[in-house]
């Protein structure tokens, strides 16, 4: 159930097949844009450094995630994940899935940048808006 303009409405959940199709489209952006541009090679440092960019479903939300590895002496080699952009599935309208495009703020909160857009438009926004790119 989702809340829209003060009302609760039922949102149909995505099937495993629909999630897989959406993940394939998102993986294309990761492999064709994000990895070549932001992670062409792994460069170890004495601080936290990125080692991978990938995507993952959690419920009806698909997150774009950067995995970091620690270079600090006290916890060298430990890894952690940090999401930077998220697609929230909100509804299916006329046979087309609609999403909110979310940005992960430095405060740890998610901020909706674009509302109720199709998957094609959402992926275009993610590919062109630098705010939605990994750091």
mmCIF file of N, CA and C in Angstrom:
data_model
loop_
_atom_site.group_PDB
_atom_site.id
_atom_site.type_symbol
_atom_site.label_atom_id
_atom_site.label_comp_id
_atom_site.label_asym_id
_atom_site.label_seq_id
_atom_site.Cartn_x
_atom_site.Cartn_y
_atom_site.Cartn_z
ATOM 1 N N UNK A 1 0.846 -1.161 0.000
ATOM 2 C CA UNK A 1 0.000 0.000 0.000
ATOM 3 C C UNK A 1 0.898 1.232 0.000
ATOM 4 N N UNK A 2 0.509 2.237 -0.775
ATOM 5 C CA UNK A 2 1.279 3.480 -0.860
ATOM 6 C C UNK A 2 0.351 4.648 -0.562
ATOM 7 N N UNK A 3 0.935 5.732 -0.128
ATOM 8 C CA UNK A 3 0.150 6.916 0.199
ATOM 9 C C UNK A 3 0.316 7.940 -0.922
ATOM 10 N N UNK A 4 -0.814 8.431 -1.425
ATOM 11 C CA UNK A 4 -0.798 9.420 -2.486
ATOM 12 C C UNK A 4 -1.772 10.539 -2.131
ATOM 13 N N UNK A 5 -1.250 11.746 -1.993
ATOM 14 C CA UNK A 5 -2.064 12.929 -1.704
ATOM 15 C C UNK A 5 -3.027 12.692 -0.546
ATOM 16 N N UNK A 6 -2.494 12.175 0.547
ATOM 17 C CA UNK A 6 -3.303 11.999 1.742
ATOM 18 C C UNK A 6 -4.160 10.750 1.754
ATOM 19 N N UNK A 7 -4.117 9.943 0.686
ATOM 20 C CA UNK A 7 -4.922 8.732 0.631
ATOM 21 C C UNK A 7 -4.019 7.515 0.503
ATOM 22 N N UNK A 8 -4.464 6.425 1.072
ATOM 23 C CA UNK A 8 -3.749 5.170 0.882
ATOM 24 C C UNK A 8 -4.339 4.464 -0.317
ATOM 25 N N UNK A 9 -3.479 3.986 -1.217
ATOM 26 C CA UNK A 9 -3.922 3.257 -2.404
ATOM 27 C C UNK A 9 -3.118 1.975 -2.514
ATOM 28 N N UNK A 10 -3.730 0.952 -3.109
ATOM 29 C CA UNK A 10 -3.042 -0.321 -3.295
ATOM 30 C C UNK A 10 -2.163 -0.236 -4.529
ATOM 31 N N UNK A 11 -0.943 -0.726 -4.400
ATOM 32 C CA UNK A 11 -0.007 -0.776 -5.514
ATOM 33 C C UNK A 11 0.307 -2.236 -5.779
ATOM 34 N N UNK A 12 0.138 -2.652 -7.033
ATOM 35 C CA UNK A 12 0.416 -4.034 -7.393
ATOM 36 C C UNK A 12 1.915 -4.276 -7.321
ATOM 37 N N UNK A 13 2.304 -5.355 -6.668
ATOM 38 C CA UNK A 13 3.725 -5.665 -6.572
ATOM 39 C C UNK A 13 4.212 -6.251 -7.892
ATOM 40 N N UNK A 14 5.478 -6.125 -8.127
ATOM 41 C CA UNK A 14 6.080 -6.636 -9.352
ATOM 42 C C UNK A 14 6.336 -8.131 -9.234
ATOM 43 N N UNK A 15 6.156 -8.836 -10.332
ATOM 44 C CA UNK A 15 6.476 -10.264 -10.357
ATOM 45 C C UNK A 15 7.989 -10.427 -10.494
ATOM 46 N N UNK A 16 8.469 -11.627 -10.263
ATOM 47 C CA UNK A 16 9.903 -11.906 -10.386
ATOM 48 C C UNK A 16 10.375 -11.661 -11.818
ATOM 49 N N UNK A 17 9.544 -11.995 -12.783
ATOM 50 C CA UNK A 17 9.902 -11.783 -14.197
ATOM 51 C C UNK A 17 9.982 -10.292 -14.524
ATOM 52 N N UNK A 18 9.041 -9.504 -14.009
ATOM 53 C CA UNK A 18 9.065 -8.054 -14.246
ATOM 54 C C UNK A 18 10.300 -7.426 -13.591
ATOM 55 N N UNK A 19 10.614 -7.869 -12.388
ATOM 56 C CA UNK A 19 11.812 -7.363 -11.717
ATOM 57 C C UNK A 19 13.070 -7.700 -12.506
ATOM 58 N N UNK A 20 13.132 -8.908 -13.042
ATOM 59 C CA UNK A 20 14.298 -9.319 -13.822
ATOM 60 C C UNK A 20 14.446 -8.461 -15.078
ATOM 61 N N UNK A 21 13.336 -8.164 -15.754
ATOM 62 C CA UNK A 21 13.380 -7.331 -16.956
ATOM 63 C C UNK A 21 13.859 -5.915 -16.636
ATOM 64 N N UNK A 22 13.372 -5.361 -15.540
ATOM 65 C CA UNK A 22 13.779 -4.010 -15.127
ATOM 66 C C UNK A 22 15.249 -4.013 -14.717
ATOM 67 N N UNK A 23 15.676 -5.066 -14.010
ATOM 68 C CA UNK A 23 17.079 -5.166 -13.588
ATOM 69 C C UNK A 23 18.012 -5.234 -14.785
ATOM 70 N N UNK A 24 17.614 -5.918 -15.846
ATOM 71 C CA UNK A 24 18.446 -6.001 -17.052
ATOM 72 C C UNK A 24 18.647 -4.606 -17.643
ATOM 73 N N UNK A 25 17.580 -3.820 -17.711
ATOM 74 C CA UNK A 25 17.689 -2.451 -18.236
ATOM 75 C C UNK A 25 18.587 -1.592 -17.347
ATOM 76 N N UNK A 26 18.468 -1.750 -16.040
ATOM 77 C CA UNK A 26 19.303 -0.982 -15.112
ATOM 78 C C UNK A 26 20.763 -1.424 -15.184
ATOM 79 N N UNK A 27 20.994 -2.721 -15.331
ATOM 80 C CA UNK A 27 22.359 -3.233 -15.439
ATOM 81 C C UNK A 27 23.059 -2.679 -16.678
ATOM 82 N N UNK A 28 22.293 -2.416 -17.721
ATOM 83 C CA UNK A 28 22.877 -1.847 -18.932
ATOM 84 C C UNK A 28 23.499 -0.481 -18.629
ATOM 85 N N UNK A 29 22.817 0.345 -17.851
ATOM 86 C CA UNK A 29 23.373 1.658 -17.478
ATOM 87 C C UNK A 29 24.623 1.481 -16.629
ATOM 88 N N UNK A 30 24.587 0.507 -15.730
ATOM 89 C CA UNK A 30 25.737 0.273 -14.858
ATOM 90 C C UNK A 30 26.950 -0.147 -15.685
ATOM 91 N N UNK A 31 26.772 -1.101 -16.598
ATOM 92 C CA UNK A 31 27.919 -1.624 -17.350
ATOM 93 C C UNK A 31 28.369 -0.698 -18.469
ATOM 94 N N UNK A 32 27.441 0.053 -19.067
ATOM 95 C CA UNK A 32 27.807 0.902 -20.203
ATOM 96 C C UNK A 32 28.166 2.332 -19.811
ATOM 97 N N UNK A 33 27.682 2.816 -18.674
ATOM 98 C CA UNK A 33 27.943 4.201 -18.288
ATOM 99 C C UNK A 33 28.733 4.304 -16.988
ATOM 100 N N UNK A 34 28.192 3.755 -15.909
ATOM 101 C CA UNK A 34 28.780 3.978 -14.598
ATOM 102 C C UNK A 34 30.156 3.327 -14.429
ATOM 103 N N UNK A 35 30.287 2.055 -14.751
ATOM 104 C CA UNK A 35 31.579 1.392 -14.538
ATOM 105 C C UNK A 35 32.680 1.974 -15.424
ATOM 106 N N UNK A 36 32.458 2.168 -16.732
ATOM 107 C CA UNK A 36 33.548 2.745 -17.532
ATOM 108 C C UNK A 36 33.913 4.175 -17.116
ATOM 109 N N UNK A 37 32.929 4.947 -16.689
ATOM 110 C CA UNK A 37 33.185 6.350 -16.366
ATOM 111 C C UNK A 37 33.685 6.563 -14.939
ATOM 112 N N UNK A 38 33.102 5.852 -13.981
ATOM 113 C CA UNK A 38 33.408 6.099 -12.574
ATOM 114 C C UNK A 38 34.273 5.029 -11.916
ATOM 115 N N UNK A 39 34.427 3.881 -12.561
ATOM 116 C CA UNK A 39 35.234 2.811 -11.975
ATOM 117 C C UNK A 39 35.958 2.030 -13.081
ATOM 118 N N UNK A 40 36.791 2.731 -13.881
ATOM 119 C CA UNK A 40 37.493 2.011 -14.949
ATOM 120 C C UNK A 40 38.522 1.028 -14.396
ATOM 121 N N UNK A 41 39.032 1.311 -13.199
ATOM 122 C CA UNK A 41 39.945 0.401 -12.519
ATOM 123 C C UNK A 41 39.839 0.644 -11.020
ATOM 124 N N UNK A 42 40.219 -0.361 -10.251
ATOM 125 C CA UNK A 42 40.198 -0.229 -8.794
ATOM 126 C C UNK A 42 41.541 0.347 -8.362
ATOM 127 N N UNK A 43 41.484 1.482 -7.670
ATOM 128 C CA UNK A 43 42.702 2.151 -7.210
ATOM 129 C C UNK A 43 42.711 2.174 -5.678
ATOM 130 N N UNK A 44 43.422 1.227 -5.066
ATOM 131 C CA UNK A 44 43.476 1.201 -3.593
ATOM 132 C C UNK A 44 44.106 2.481 -3.036
ATOM 133 N N UNK A 45 43.544 2.939 -1.937
ATOM 134 C CA UNK A 45 44.069 4.111 -1.240
ATOM 135 C C UNK A 45 44.138 3.787 0.250
ATOM 136 N N UNK A 46 44.621 4.723 1.022
ATOM 137 C CA UNK A 46 44.662 4.517 2.469
ATOM 138 C C UNK A 46 43.331 4.916 3.115
ATOM 139 N N UNK A 47 42.339 5.305 2.295
ATOM 140 C CA UNK A 47 40.993 5.655 2.765
ATOM 141 C C UNK A 47 40.007 4.637 2.209
ATOM 142 N N UNK A 48 38.713 4.943 2.218
ATOM 143 C CA UNK A 48 37.712 4.093 1.581
ATOM 144 C C UNK A 48 37.755 4.349 0.082
ATOM 145 N N UNK A 49 37.729 3.269 -0.710
ATOM 146 C CA UNK A 49 37.785 3.430 -2.157
ATOM 147 C C UNK A 49 36.784 2.471 -2.815
ATOM 148 N N UNK A 50 36.190 2.880 -3.961
ATOM 149 C CA UNK A 50 35.180 2.043 -4.615
ATOM 150 C C UNK A 50 35.804 0.830 -5.291
ATOM 151 N N UNK A 51 35.100 -0.291 -5.191
ATOM 152 C CA UNK A 51 35.567 -1.521 -5.831
ATOM 153 C C UNK A 51 34.530 -2.125 -6.777
ATOM 154 N N UNK A 52 33.274 -1.659 -6.702
ATOM 155 C CA UNK A 52 32.235 -2.195 -7.585
ATOM 156 C C UNK A 52 31.035 -1.267 -7.606
ATOM 157 N N UNK A 53 30.299 -1.328 -8.702
ATOM 158 C CA UNK A 53 29.010 -0.642 -8.822
ATOM 159 C C UNK A 53 28.026 -1.698 -9.311
ATOM 160 N N UNK A 54 26.895 -1.828 -8.646
ATOM 161 C CA UNK A 54 25.915 -2.849 -8.998
ATOM 162 C C UNK A 54 24.521 -2.378 -8.587
ATOM 163 N N UNK A 55 23.516 -3.186 -8.887
ATOM 164 C CA UNK A 55 22.145 -2.874 -8.513
ATOM 165 C C UNK A 55 21.527 -4.020 -7.746
ATOM 166 N N UNK A 56 20.474 -3.688 -6.976
ATOM 167 C CA UNK A 56 19.830 -4.715 -6.161
ATOM 168 C C UNK A 56 18.382 -4.309 -5.873
ATOM 169 N N UNK A 57 17.498 -5.293 -5.904
ATOM 170 C CA UNK A 57 16.101 -5.092 -5.522
ATOM 171 C C UNK A 57 15.954 -5.241 -4.016
ATOM 172 N N UNK A 58 15.099 -4.414 -3.458
ATOM 173 C CA UNK A 58 14.649 -4.573 -2.075
ATOM 174 C C UNK A 58 13.175 -4.194 -2.081
ATOM 175 N N UNK A 59 12.323 -5.207 -2.038
ATOM 176 C CA UNK A 59 10.893 -4.959 -2.191
ATOM 177 C C UNK A 59 10.620 -4.451 -3.594
ATOM 178 N N UNK A 60 9.937 -3.324 -3.699
ATOM 179 C CA UNK A 60 9.636 -2.716 -5.003
ATOM 180 C C UNK A 60 10.558 -1.541 -5.292
ATOM 181 N N UNK A 61 11.762 -1.595 -4.746
ATOM 182 C CA UNK A 61 12.728 -0.523 -4.945
ATOM 183 C C UNK A 61 14.015 -1.117 -5.507
ATOM 184 N N UNK A 62 14.491 -0.536 -6.600
ATOM 185 C CA UNK A 62 15.754 -0.973 -7.192
ATOM 186 C C UNK A 62 16.803 0.080 -6.892
ATOM 187 N N UNK A 63 17.865 -0.310 -6.211
ATOM 188 C CA UNK A 63 18.913 0.628 -5.809
ATOM 189 C C UNK A 63 20.168 0.437 -6.652
ATOM 190 N N UNK A 64 20.780 1.547 -7.014
ATOM 191 C CA UNK A 64 22.097 1.568 -7.643
ATOM 192 C C UNK A 64 23.089 1.772 -6.496
ATOM 193 N N UNK A 65 24.086 0.879 -6.399
ATOM 194 C CA UNK A 65 24.919 0.808 -5.201
ATOM 195 C C UNK A 65 26.399 0.814 -5.583
ATOM 196 N N UNK A 66 27.182 1.512 -4.784
ATOM 197 C CA UNK A 66 28.634 1.446 -4.884
ATOM 198 C C UNK A 66 29.158 0.654 -3.685
ATOM 199 N N UNK A 67 30.016 -0.326 -3.951
ATOM 200 C CA UNK A 67 30.668 -1.078 -2.874
ATOM 201 C C UNK A 67 32.049 -0.467 -2.648
ATOM 202 N N UNK A 68 32.340 -0.181 -1.382
ATOM 203 C CA UNK A 68 33.616 0.415 -0.995
ATOM 204 C C UNK A 68 34.427 -0.577 -0.172
ATOM 205 N N UNK A 69 35.740 -0.440 -0.250
ATOM 206 C CA UNK A 69 36.652 -1.225 0.571
ATOM 207 C C UNK A 69 37.477 -0.247 1.406
ATOM 208 N N UNK A 70 37.699 -0.602 2.640
ATOM 209 C CA UNK A 70 38.459 0.258 3.538
ATOM 210 C C UNK A 70 39.954 0.049 3.341
ATOM 211 N N UNK A 71 40.688 1.157 3.329
ATOM 212 C CA UNK A 71 42.135 1.098 3.276
ATOM 213 C C UNK A 71 42.768 1.531 4.585
ATOM 214 N N UNK A 72 41.919 1.858 5.572
ATOM 215 C CA UNK A 72 42.428 2.271 6.876
ATOM 216 C C UNK A 72 43.115 1.087 7.561
ATOM 217 N N UNK A 73 44.221 1.303 8.242
ATOM 218 C CA UNK A 73 44.965 0.190 8.860
ATOM 219 C C UNK A 73 44.137 -0.624 9.856
ATOM 220 N N UNK A 74 43.271 0.026 10.625
ATOM 221 C CA UNK A 74 42.521 -0.704 11.661
ATOM 222 C C UNK A 74 41.417 -1.601 11.109
ATOM 223 N N UNK A 75 40.972 -1.382 9.871
ATOM 224 C CA UNK A 75 39.946 -2.257 9.290
ATOM 225 C C UNK A 75 40.187 -2.474 7.793
ATOM 226 N N UNK A 76 41.428 -2.568 7.408
ATOM 227 C CA UNK A 76 41.797 -2.746 6.001
ATOM 228 C C UNK A 76 41.116 -3.975 5.412
ATOM 229 N N UNK A 77 40.574 -3.798 4.232
ATOM 230 C CA UNK A 77 39.934 -4.906 3.523
ATOM 231 C C UNK A 77 38.450 -5.068 3.797
ATOM 232 N N UNK A 78 37.910 -4.459 4.833
ATOM 233 C CA UNK A 78 36.477 -4.567 5.097
ATOM 234 C C UNK A 78 35.717 -3.793 4.026
ATOM 235 N N UNK A 79 34.550 -4.316 3.642
ATOM 236 C CA UNK A 79 33.760 -3.691 2.589
ATOM 237 C C UNK A 79 32.384 -3.302 3.100
ATOM 238 N N UNK A 80 31.810 -2.277 2.468
ATOM 239 C CA UNK A 80 30.450 -1.848 2.782
ATOM 240 C C UNK A 80 29.812 -1.280 1.519
ATOM 241 N N UNK A 81 28.482 -1.265 1.503
ATOM 242 C CA UNK A 81 27.727 -0.786 0.354
ATOM 243 C C UNK A 81 27.071 0.550 0.675
ATOM 244 N N UNK A 82 26.990 1.410 -0.349
ATOM 245 C CA UNK A 82 26.333 2.705 -0.199
ATOM 246 C C UNK A 82 25.503 2.962 -1.465
ATOM 247 N N UNK A 83 24.185 3.018 -1.308
ATOM 248 C CA UNK A 83 23.306 3.303 -2.434
ATOM 249 C C UNK A 83 23.389 4.785 -2.778
ATOM 250 N N UNK A 84 23.302 5.102 -4.066
ATOM 251 C CA UNK A 84 23.367 6.500 -4.478
ATOM 252 C C UNK A 84 22.138 6.943 -5.254
ATOM 253 N N UNK A 85 21.420 6.031 -5.867
ATOM 254 C CA UNK A 85 20.200 6.342 -6.610
ATOM 255 C C UNK A 85 19.244 5.173 -6.460
ATOM 256 N N UNK A 86 17.939 5.469 -6.499
ATOM 257 C CA UNK A 86 16.956 4.403 -6.318
ATOM 258 C C UNK A 86 15.752 4.652 -7.221
ATOM 259 N N UNK A 87 15.201 3.576 -7.760
ATOM 260 C CA UNK A 87 13.939 3.622 -8.499
ATOM 261 C C UNK A 87 12.872 2.985 -7.622
ATOM 262 N N UNK A 88 11.853 3.748 -7.273
ATOM 263 C CA UNK A 88 10.731 3.230 -6.478
ATOM 264 C C UNK A 88 9.557 2.960 -7.408
ATOM 265 N N UNK A 89 9.177 1.688 -7.522
ATOM 266 C CA UNK A 89 8.009 1.353 -8.343
ATOM 267 C C UNK A 89 6.763 1.844 -7.618
ATOM 268 N N UNK A 90 5.952 2.657 -8.296
ATOM 269 C CA UNK A 90 4.769 3.197 -7.627
ATOM 270 C C UNK A 90 3.462 2.680 -8.198
ATOM 271 N N UNK A 91 3.422 2.367 -9.494
ATOM 272 C CA UNK A 91 2.180 1.861 -10.070
ATOM 273 C C UNK A 91 2.412 1.346 -11.471
ATOM 274 N N UNK A 92 1.393 0.705 -11.991
ATOM 275 C CA UNK A 92 1.382 0.324 -13.392
ATOM 276 C C UNK A 92 0.189 1.027 -14.004
ATOM 277 N N UNK A 93 0.439 1.837 -15.003
ATOM 278 C CA UNK A 93 -0.611 2.630 -15.627
ATOM 279 C C UNK A 93 -0.613 2.344 -17.117
ATOM 280 N N UNK A 94 -1.729 1.871 -17.621
ATOM 281 C CA UNK A 94 -1.880 1.556 -19.046
ATOM 282 C C UNK A 94 -0.791 0.599 -19.524
ATOM 283 N N UNK A 95 -0.482 -0.409 -18.722
ATOM 284 C CA UNK A 95 0.503 -1.407 -19.092
ATOM 285 C C UNK A 95 1.942 -0.957 -18.969
ATOM 286 N N UNK A 96 2.169 0.221 -18.408
ATOM 287 C CA UNK A 96 3.525 0.749 -18.275
ATOM 288 C C UNK A 96 3.840 0.978 -16.801
ATOM 289 N N UNK A 97 4.988 0.496 -16.377
ATOM 290 C CA UNK A 97 5.399 0.691 -14.989
ATOM 291 C C UNK A 97 5.836 2.132 -14.785
ATOM 292 N N UNK A 98 5.497 2.686 -13.629
ATOM 293 C CA UNK A 98 5.848 4.070 -13.299
ATOM 294 C C UNK A 98 6.719 4.067 -12.048
ATOM 295 N N UNK A 99 7.673 4.993 -12.014
ATOM 296 C CA UNK A 99 8.658 5.032 -10.942
ATOM 297 C C UNK A 99 8.855 6.451 -10.425
ATOM 298 N N UNK A 100 9.273 6.532 -9.164
ATOM 299 C CA UNK A 100 9.837 7.757 -8.614
ATOM 300 C C UNK A 100 11.349 7.574 -8.653
ATOM 301 N N UNK A 101 12.066 8.609 -9.085
ATOM 302 C CA UNK A 101 13.530 8.560 -9.113
ATOM 303 C C UNK A 101 14.022 9.266 -7.853
ATOM 304 N N UNK A 102 14.750 8.519 -7.025
ATOM 305 C CA UNK A 102 15.170 9.005 -5.723
ATOM 306 C C UNK A 102 16.689 9.221 -5.692
ATOM 307 N N UNK A 103 17.100 10.263 -4.964
ATOM 308 C CA UNK A 103 18.507 10.613 -4.789
ATOM 309 C C UNK A 103 18.854 10.464 -3.314
ATOM 310 N N UNK A 104 20.001 9.849 -3.019
ATOM 311 C CA UNK A 104 20.433 9.656 -1.637
ATOM 312 C C UNK A 104 21.242 10.863 -1.200
ATOM 313 N N UNK A 105 20.683 11.641 -0.283
ATOM 314 C CA UNK A 105 21.336 12.856 0.182
ATOM 315 C C UNK A 105 22.464 12.535 1.153
ATOM 316 N N UNK A 106 23.342 13.495 1.340
ATOM 317 C CA UNK A 106 24.460 13.331 2.267
ATOM 318 C C UNK A 106 23.984 13.163 3.715
ATOM 319 N N UNK A 107 22.732 13.516 3.985
ATOM 320 C CA UNK A 107 22.169 13.377 5.329
ATOM 321 C C UNK A 107 21.697 11.957 5.614
ATOM 322 N N UNK A 108 21.716 11.104 4.587
ATOM 323 C CA UNK A 108 21.234 9.737 4.740
ATOM 324 C C UNK A 108 19.780 9.573 4.351
ATOM 325 N N UNK A 109 19.108 10.661 3.991
ATOM 326 C CA UNK A 109 17.703 10.591 3.595
ATOM 327 C C UNK A 109 17.592 10.457 2.079
ATOM 328 N N UNK A 110 16.491 9.833 1.658
ATOM 329 C CA UNK A 110 16.194 9.741 0.229
ATOM 330 C C UNK A 110 15.325 10.930 -0.162
ATOM 331 N N UNK A 111 15.633 11.529 -1.294
ATOM 332 C CA UNK A 111 14.936 12.708 -1.780
ATOM 333 C C UNK A 111 14.376 12.397 -3.170
ATOM 334 N N UNK A 112 13.075 12.594 -3.361
ATOM 335 C CA UNK A 112 12.457 12.330 -4.661
ATOM 336 C C UNK A 112 12.763 13.485 -5.608
ATOM 337 N N UNK A 113 13.460 13.183 -6.703
ATOM 338 C CA UNK A 113 13.783 14.202 -7.701
ATOM 339 C C UNK A 113 12.783 14.221 -8.845
ATOM 340 N N UNK A 114 12.259 13.048 -9.209
ATOM 341 C CA UNK A 114 11.308 12.951 -10.319
ATOM 342 C C UNK A 114 10.197 11.991 -9.921
ATOM 343 N N UNK A 115 8.967 12.363 -10.248
ATOM 344 C CA UNK A 115 7.805 11.570 -9.849
ATOM 345 C C UNK A 115 7.096 10.968 -11.045
ATOM 346 N N UNK A 116 6.636 9.742 -10.860
ATOM 347 C CA UNK A 116 5.699 9.100 -11.769
ATOM 348 C C UNK A 116 6.182 9.112 -13.220
ATOM 349 N N UNK A 117 7.396 8.578 -13.450
ATOM 350 C CA UNK A 117 7.948 8.525 -14.799
ATOM 351 C C UNK A 117 8.073 7.075 -15.246
ATOM 352 N N UNK A 118 8.084 6.871 -16.547
ATOM 353 C CA UNK A 118 8.245 5.520 -17.089
ATOM 354 C C UNK A 118 9.677 5.048 -16.877
ATOM 355 N N UNK A 119 9.916 3.762 -17.091
ATOM 356 C CA UNK A 119 11.254 3.211 -16.913
ATOM 357 C C UNK A 119 12.232 3.854 -17.892
ATOM 358 N N UNK A 120 11.819 4.021 -19.146
ATOM 359 C CA UNK A 120 12.716 4.619 -20.144
ATOM 360 C C UNK A 120 13.120 6.031 -19.746
ATOM 361 N N UNK A 121 12.175 6.826 -19.289
ATOM 362 C CA UNK A 121 12.484 8.198 -18.874
ATOM 363 C C UNK A 121 13.340 8.179 -17.610
ATOM 364 N N UNK A 122 13.027 7.292 -16.671
ATOM 365 C CA UNK A 122 13.810 7.199 -15.428
ATOM 366 C C UNK A 122 15.265 6.862 -15.732
ATOM 367 N N UNK A 123 15.495 5.912 -16.627
ATOM 368 C CA UNK A 123 16.864 5.534 -16.964
ATOM 369 C C UNK A 123 17.577 6.652 -17.706
ATOM 370 N N UNK A 124 16.852 7.387 -18.538
ATOM 371 C CA UNK A 124 17.442 8.536 -19.221
ATOM 372 C C UNK A 124 17.837 9.611 -18.211
ATOM 373 N N UNK A 125 16.977 9.858 -17.236
ATOM 374 C CA UNK A 125 17.286 10.843 -16.188
ATOM 375 C C UNK A 125 18.511 10.416 -15.380
ATOM 376 N N UNK A 126 18.592 9.143 -15.052
ATOM 377 C CA UNK A 126 19.730 8.639 -14.289
ATOM 378 C C UNK A 126 21.015 8.767 -15.103
ATOM 379 N N UNK A 127 20.927 8.523 -16.396
ATOM 380 C CA UNK A 127 22.113 8.618 -17.231
ATOM 381 C C UNK A 127 22.592 10.025 -17.499
ATOM 382 N N UNK A 128 21.680 10.999 -17.440
ATOM 383 C CA UNK A 128 22.056 12.379 -17.796
ATOM 384 C C UNK A 128 22.183 13.317 -16.604
ATOM 385 N N UNK A 129 21.542 13.036 -15.481
ATOM 386 C CA UNK A 129 21.588 13.931 -14.336
ATOM 387 C C UNK A 129 22.758 13.545 -13.432
ATOM 388 N N UNK A 130 23.778 14.386 -13.357
ATOM 389 C CA UNK A 130 24.982 14.060 -12.605
ATOM 390 C C UNK A 130 24.724 13.895 -11.104
ATOM 391 N N UNK A 131 23.652 14.471 -10.616
ATOM 392 C CA UNK A 131 23.310 14.314 -9.206
ATOM 393 C C UNK A 131 22.985 12.853 -8.884
ATOM 394 N N UNK A 132 22.535 12.098 -9.883
ATOM 395 C CA UNK A 132 22.156 10.706 -9.694
ATOM 396 C C UNK A 132 23.289 9.725 -10.002
ATOM 397 N N UNK A 133 24.480 10.246 -10.252
ATOM 398 C CA UNK A 133 25.636 9.403 -10.547
ATOM 399 C C UNK A 133 26.385 9.072 -9.266
ATOM 400 N N UNK A 134 27.197 7.991 -9.300
ATOM 401 C CA UNK A 134 28.010 7.675 -8.114
ATOM 402 C C UNK A 134 29.066 8.751 -7.882
ATOM 403 N N UNK A 135 29.494 8.868 -6.637
ATOM 404 C CA UNK A 135 30.519 9.866 -6.306
ATOM 405 C C UNK A 135 31.897 9.401 -6.675
#
